[in-house]
Coordinates of C-alpha atoms in Angstrom, one line a residue:
X709 CA 85.7 113.2 102.1
X710 CA 87.8 114.5 104.9
X711 CA 90.7 112.1 104.2
X712 CA 91.5 114.0 101.1
X713 CA 92.6 116.8 103.4
X714 CA 94.6 114.6 105.8
X715 CA 98.3 114.8 105.4
X716 CA 101.5 113.0 106.5
X717 CA 104.7 115.0 107.1
X718 CA 108.0 114.2 105.5
X719 CA 111.3 114.4 107.5
X720 CA 111.9 117.8 105.9
X721 CA 108.6 119.2 107.1
X722 CA 106.8 119.0 103.7
X723 CA 103.3 117.6 103.9
X724 CA 101.9 114.9 101.5
X725 CA 98.1 114.4 101.2
X726 CA 97.1 110.9 102.6
X727 CA 95.0 110.0 99.5
X728 CA 96.1 110.5 95.9
X729 CA 94.9 109.7 92.4
X730 CA 97.1 107.1 90.8
X731 CA 97.4 107.2 87.0
X732 CA 99.1 103.9 86.2
X733 CA 97.8 102.4 82.9
X734 CA 95.9 105.5 82.0
X735 CA 96.2 106.8 78.5
X736 CA 97.3 110.4 78.1
X737 CA 93.6 111.3 77.3
X738 CA 92.3 109.4 80.4
X739 CA 95.0 111.0 82.6
X740 CA 94.0 114.5 81.4
X741 CA 90.3 113.9 82.1
X742 CA 90.8 112.2 85.4
X743 CA 93.4 114.6 86.7
X744 CA 91.1 117.6 85.9
X745 CA 88.1 115.8 87.4
X746 CA 89.9 114.8 90.6
X747 CA 91.4 118.2 91.2
X748 CA 88.0 119.8 90.8
X749 CA 86.4 117.3 93.2
X750 CA 88.5 117.5 96.3
X751 CA 91.7 115.6 95.4
X752 CA 94.9 117.5 96.1
X753 CA 97.4 114.7 95.2
X754 CA 98.2 113.3 91.8
X755 CA 100.7 110.5 91.1
X756 CA 102.3 109.8 87.7
X757 CA 105.6 108.5 86.3
X758 CA 107.9 109.0 83.5
X759 CA 107.3 105.5 82.1
X760 CA 103.5 105.8 82.3
X761 CA 103.7 107.8 79.2
X762 CA 100.9 110.1 80.4
X763 CA 102.7 113.0 82.1
X764 CA 101.7 115.4 79.3
X765 CA 98.1 114.4 79.8
X766 CA 98.4 114.9 83.6
X767 CA 99.9 118.3 82.9
X768 CA 97.0 119.3 80.6
X769 CA 94.6 118.1 83.2
X770 CA 96.3 120.2 85.9
X771 CA 95.9 123.3 83.7
X772 CA 92.3 122.4 82.7
X773 CA 91.3 122.1 86.3
X774 CA 92.0 125.7 87.0
X775 CA 93.4 124.8 90.4
X776 CA 96.5 126.8 91.4
X777 CA 99.7 124.7 91.2
X778 CA 100.6 125.4 94.8
X779 CA 97.3 124.0 96.0
X780 CA 98.0 120.4 95.1
X781 CA 100.7 117.8 95.4
X782 CA 102.4 116.2 92.3
X783 CA 104.5 113.1 92.2
X784 CA 106.4 111.6 89.3
X785 CA 109.1 108.9 89.0
X786 CA 112.5 108.5 87.4
X787 CA 112.3 105.4 85.1
X788 CA 113.5 102.1 86.6
X789 CA 115.7 101.8 83.5
X790 CA 117.5 105.1 84.2
X791 CA 120.4 103.9 86.2
X792 CA 123.0 106.6 85.7
X793 CA 123.3 110.1 87.0
X794 CA 122.8 111.6 83.5
X795 CA 119.8 109.5 82.7
X796 CA 118.1 110.3 86.0
X797 CA 118.8 114.0 85.5
X798 CA 117.3 113.9 82.0
X799 CA 114.2 112.1 83.3
X800 CA 113.6 114.9 85.8
X801 CA 114.0 117.6 83.3
X802 CA 111.8 115.8 80.8
X803 CA 109.1 115.3 83.5
X804 CA 109.2 119.0 84.3
X805 CA 108.7 119.8 80.6
X806 CA 106.0 117.2 80.0
X807 CA 104.0 118.2 83.1
X808 CA 104.6 121.9 82.2
X809 CA 105.4 122.8 85.8
X810 CA 108.2 124.7 87.4
X811 CA 108.6 122.2 90.2
X812 CA 107.7 118.8 91.4
X813 CA 106.5 118.1 94.9
X814 CA 108.0 114.6 94.9
X815 CA 110.3 112.6 92.6
X816 CA 111.0 109.0 93.4
X817 CA 113.1 106.2 91.8
X818 CA 110.5 103.9 90.3
X819 CA 112.3 100.7 91.2
X820 CA 115.8 99.6 92.5
X821 CA 116.4 97.6 89.4
X822 CA 115.2 97.7 85.8
X823 CA 111.8 96.1 85.5
X824 CA 113.2 93.1 83.6
X825 CA 115.6 92.5 86.5
X826 CA 113.0 92.9 89.3
X827 CA 111.2 89.7 89.3
X828 CA 112.8 86.3 88.6
X829 CA 112.6 82.8 90.0
X830 CA 116.3 82.7 90.8
X831 CA 118.5 84.9 92.9
X832 CA 118.9 88.5 92.0
X833 CA 122.0 88.7 89.7
X834 CA 122.8 92.4 90.2
X835 CA 121.6 94.7 93.0
X836 CA 122.3 98.0 91.3
X837 CA 123.5 99.6 94.6
X838 CA 126.1 101.8 92.9
X839 CA 123.7 102.8 90.1
X840 CA 121.1 103.8 92.6
X841 CA 123.6 106.0 94.3
X842 CA 124.2 107.8 91.0
X843 CA 120.5 108.2 90.4
X844 CA 120.0 109.5 93.9
X845 CA 122.7 112.1 93.4
X846 CA 120.6 113.5 90.5
X847 CA 117.6 113.6 92.8
X848 CA 119.6 115.4 95.5
X849 CA 120.8 118.0 93.1
X850 CA 117.2 118.7 91.8
X851 CA 116.1 118.9 95.4
X852 CA 118.8 121.4 96.3
X853 CA 118.1 123.4 93.2
X854 CA 114.4 123.8 94.3
X855 CA 113.1 121.8 91.3
X856 CA 111.9 119.1 93.6
X857 CA 110.5 119.5 97.1
X858 CA 110.9 115.9 98.3
X859 CA 112.7 112.8 97.1
X860 CA 112.1 109.1 97.7
X861 CA 111.9 105.7 96.2
X862 CA 109.5 103.0 95.1
X863 CA 109.6 99.2 95.3
X864 CA 112.8 99.4 97.4
X865 CA 113.4 96.5 99.8
X866 CA 115.3 96.8 103.1
X867 CA 118.7 96.1 101.6
X868 CA 118.1 98.7 98.9
X869 CA 117.1 101.3 101.5
X870 CA 120.2 100.5 103.7
X871 CA 122.4 101.2 100.7
X872 CA 121.0 104.7 100.5
X873 CA 120.7 105.4 104.2
X874 CA 124.4 104.5 104.7
X875 CA 125.8 106.4 101.7
X876 CA 123.8 109.5 100.8
X877 CA 123.5 113.1 102.1
X878 CA 119.7 113.4 102.0
X879 CA 117.8 110.4 103.2
X880 CA 114.8 109.0 101.2
X881 CA 111.6 110.5 102.5
X882 CA 109.1 108.0 101.1
X883 CA 108.9 104.4 99.8
X884 CA 106.0 103.7 97.5
X885 CA 105.3 99.9 97.6
X886 CA 102.6 97.5 96.5
X887 CA 100.4 96.9 99.6
X888 CA 96.9 95.6 99.9
X889 CA 94.8 93.2 101.9
X890 CA 96.5 89.8 101.5
X891 CA 99.8 91.3 100.2
X892 CA 101.7 93.0 103.0
X893 CA 105.4 93.3 103.9
X894 CA 105.1 94.5 107.5
X895 CA 108.8 94.1 108.1
X896 CA 109.5 96.5 105.3
X897 CA 106.8 98.9 106.5
X898 CA 108.2 98.8 110.1
X899 CA 111.7 99.4 108.8
X900 CA 110.6 102.5 106.8
X901 CA 108.6 103.9 109.7
X902 CA 111.5 103.4 112.1
X903 CA 113.7 105.4 109.7
X904 CA 111.3 108.2 109.2
X905 CA 110.4 107.1 105.7
X906 CA 106.7 107.5 104.8
X907 CA 105.2 104.4 103.2
X908 CA 102.8 104.9 100.3
X909 CA 100.6 102.0 99.1
X910 CA 99.9 101.5 95.4
X911 CA 97.4 99.0 94.0
X912 CA 95.4 99.1 97.3
X913 CA 92.6 97.3 95.5
X914 CA 95.0 94.7 94.2
X915 CA 94.7 96.0 90.6
X916 CA 91.0 95.1 90.8
X917 CA 91.3 91.5 92.0
X918 CA 89.9 92.4 95.5
X919 CA 86.7 93.9 94.2
X920 CA 84.8 90.6 94.0
X921 CA 86.5 88.9 97.0
X922 CA 83.7 87.4 99.1
X923 CA 85.6 87.8 102.4
X924 CA 86.1 91.5 101.8
X925 CA 82.6 91.8 100.5
X926 CA 81.3 90.5 103.9
X927 CA 83.1 93.4 105.7
X928 CA 81.9 95.9 103.1
X929 CA 78.3 94.8 103.6
X930 CA 78.6 95.3 107.3
X931 CA 79.6 98.9 106.8
X932 CA 77.4 99.5 103.8
X933 CA 80.5 100.4 101.8
X934 CA 82.0 99.0 98.6
X935 CA 84.9 96.5 98.6
X936 CA 87.1 99.3 97.1
X937 CA 86.3 101.6 100.0
X938 CA 87.2 98.9 102.5
X939 CA 90.5 98.1 100.8
X940 CA 91.5 101.8 100.6
X941 CA 90.4 102.6 104.1
X942 CA 92.3 99.5 105.4
X943 CA 95.6 100.9 104.0
X944 CA 94.8 104.3 105.4
X945 CA 94.2 102.9 108.9
X946 CA 97.5 101.2 108.6
X947 CA 99.1 104.6 108.5
X948 CA 100.0 104.6 104.9
X949 CA 99.5 107.2 102.1
X950 CA 97.1 105.5 99.6
X951 CA 96.9 105.8 95.8
X952 CA 93.6 104.4 94.4
X953 CA 93.1 104.7 90.7
X954 CA 90.1 104.7 88.4
X955 CA 89.1 106.1 85.0
X956 CA 85.5 106.4 86.0
X957 CA 84.4 109.6 87.7
X958 CA 81.9 107.7 90.0
X959 CA 84.7 105.5 91.3
X960 CA 87.1 108.4 91.7
X961 CA 84.5 109.9 94.1
X962 CA 83.7 106.6 95.7
X963 CA 87.4 105.9 96.4
X964 CA 87.7 109.1 98.4
X965 CA 84.6 108.6 100.5
X966 CA 86.3 107.2 103.5
X967 CA 84.7 108.9 106.4
X968 CA 84.2 105.7 108.4
X969 CA 86.4 103.5 110.6
X970 CA 86.9 99.8 110.3
X971 CA 86.7 98.3 113.8
X972 CA 89.7 96.6 115.4
X973 CA 88.1 93.1 115.1
X974 CA 87.4 93.6 111.4
X975 CA 90.9 94.9 110.8
X976 CA 92.2 91.7 112.5
X977 CA 90.0 89.7 110.2
X978 CA 91.3 91.5 107.1
X979 CA 94.9 91.1 108.3
X980 CA 94.5 87.3 108.4
X981 CA 93.0 87.0 104.9
X982 CA 95.1 85.1 102.3
X983 CA 94.4 86.3 98.8
X984 CA 95.3 83.8 96.0

């Protein structure tokens, strides 16, 4: 499981482990159990969020693991609904309290717009550019105060990133986006990488819908791996930080067993897949 020790380096020199445990849709009890298990079995990167409602569980799992706080990387997210300086500042303080930690390795804005404004069939009515600058100011202050070691964003598109890059003091260090086989925005990835913004892939297994895909299964059989391992390794070989998630210990282990390489021809095949 050497990939658990692999790291990417932020623009400020801080390192982020290439593979992390995602905790989206975990109950507080599941988050506690899985966090403790992951940290005791090689993981050194845990990802949660204010709106997941499980930060306290993650914090308990961190303590239960017995792993020293400085020996693992912890990410949380300011709520997508927190679009003022004061709301973002409160989210950060509440996260520190819930996670029972003196500092956070990474805090990111969960989305550029509130969730109910993110996906619509028509044009986006409001871009929230000014609001995101307010939120970013709260992140910058937490960073400068040493409460946060790195700051970034999630689900930000190029226009959202340009707004920050042209108007803030500290540039975003990471953009966490949905990315998996059949769902890729390579223009966004390229833009981030050209601007020294690390890209992190959430839902690398497509929230489970890729597990039974026959085209991916064909590649998995060739390597004697699971479809989950192929999808996670695929994102890793694309140069992204990857956040697989499971509430089953067996799969948490399996998701980190990535000591193989997908050949170039098979990567090309996976690149061409269209997932409905």
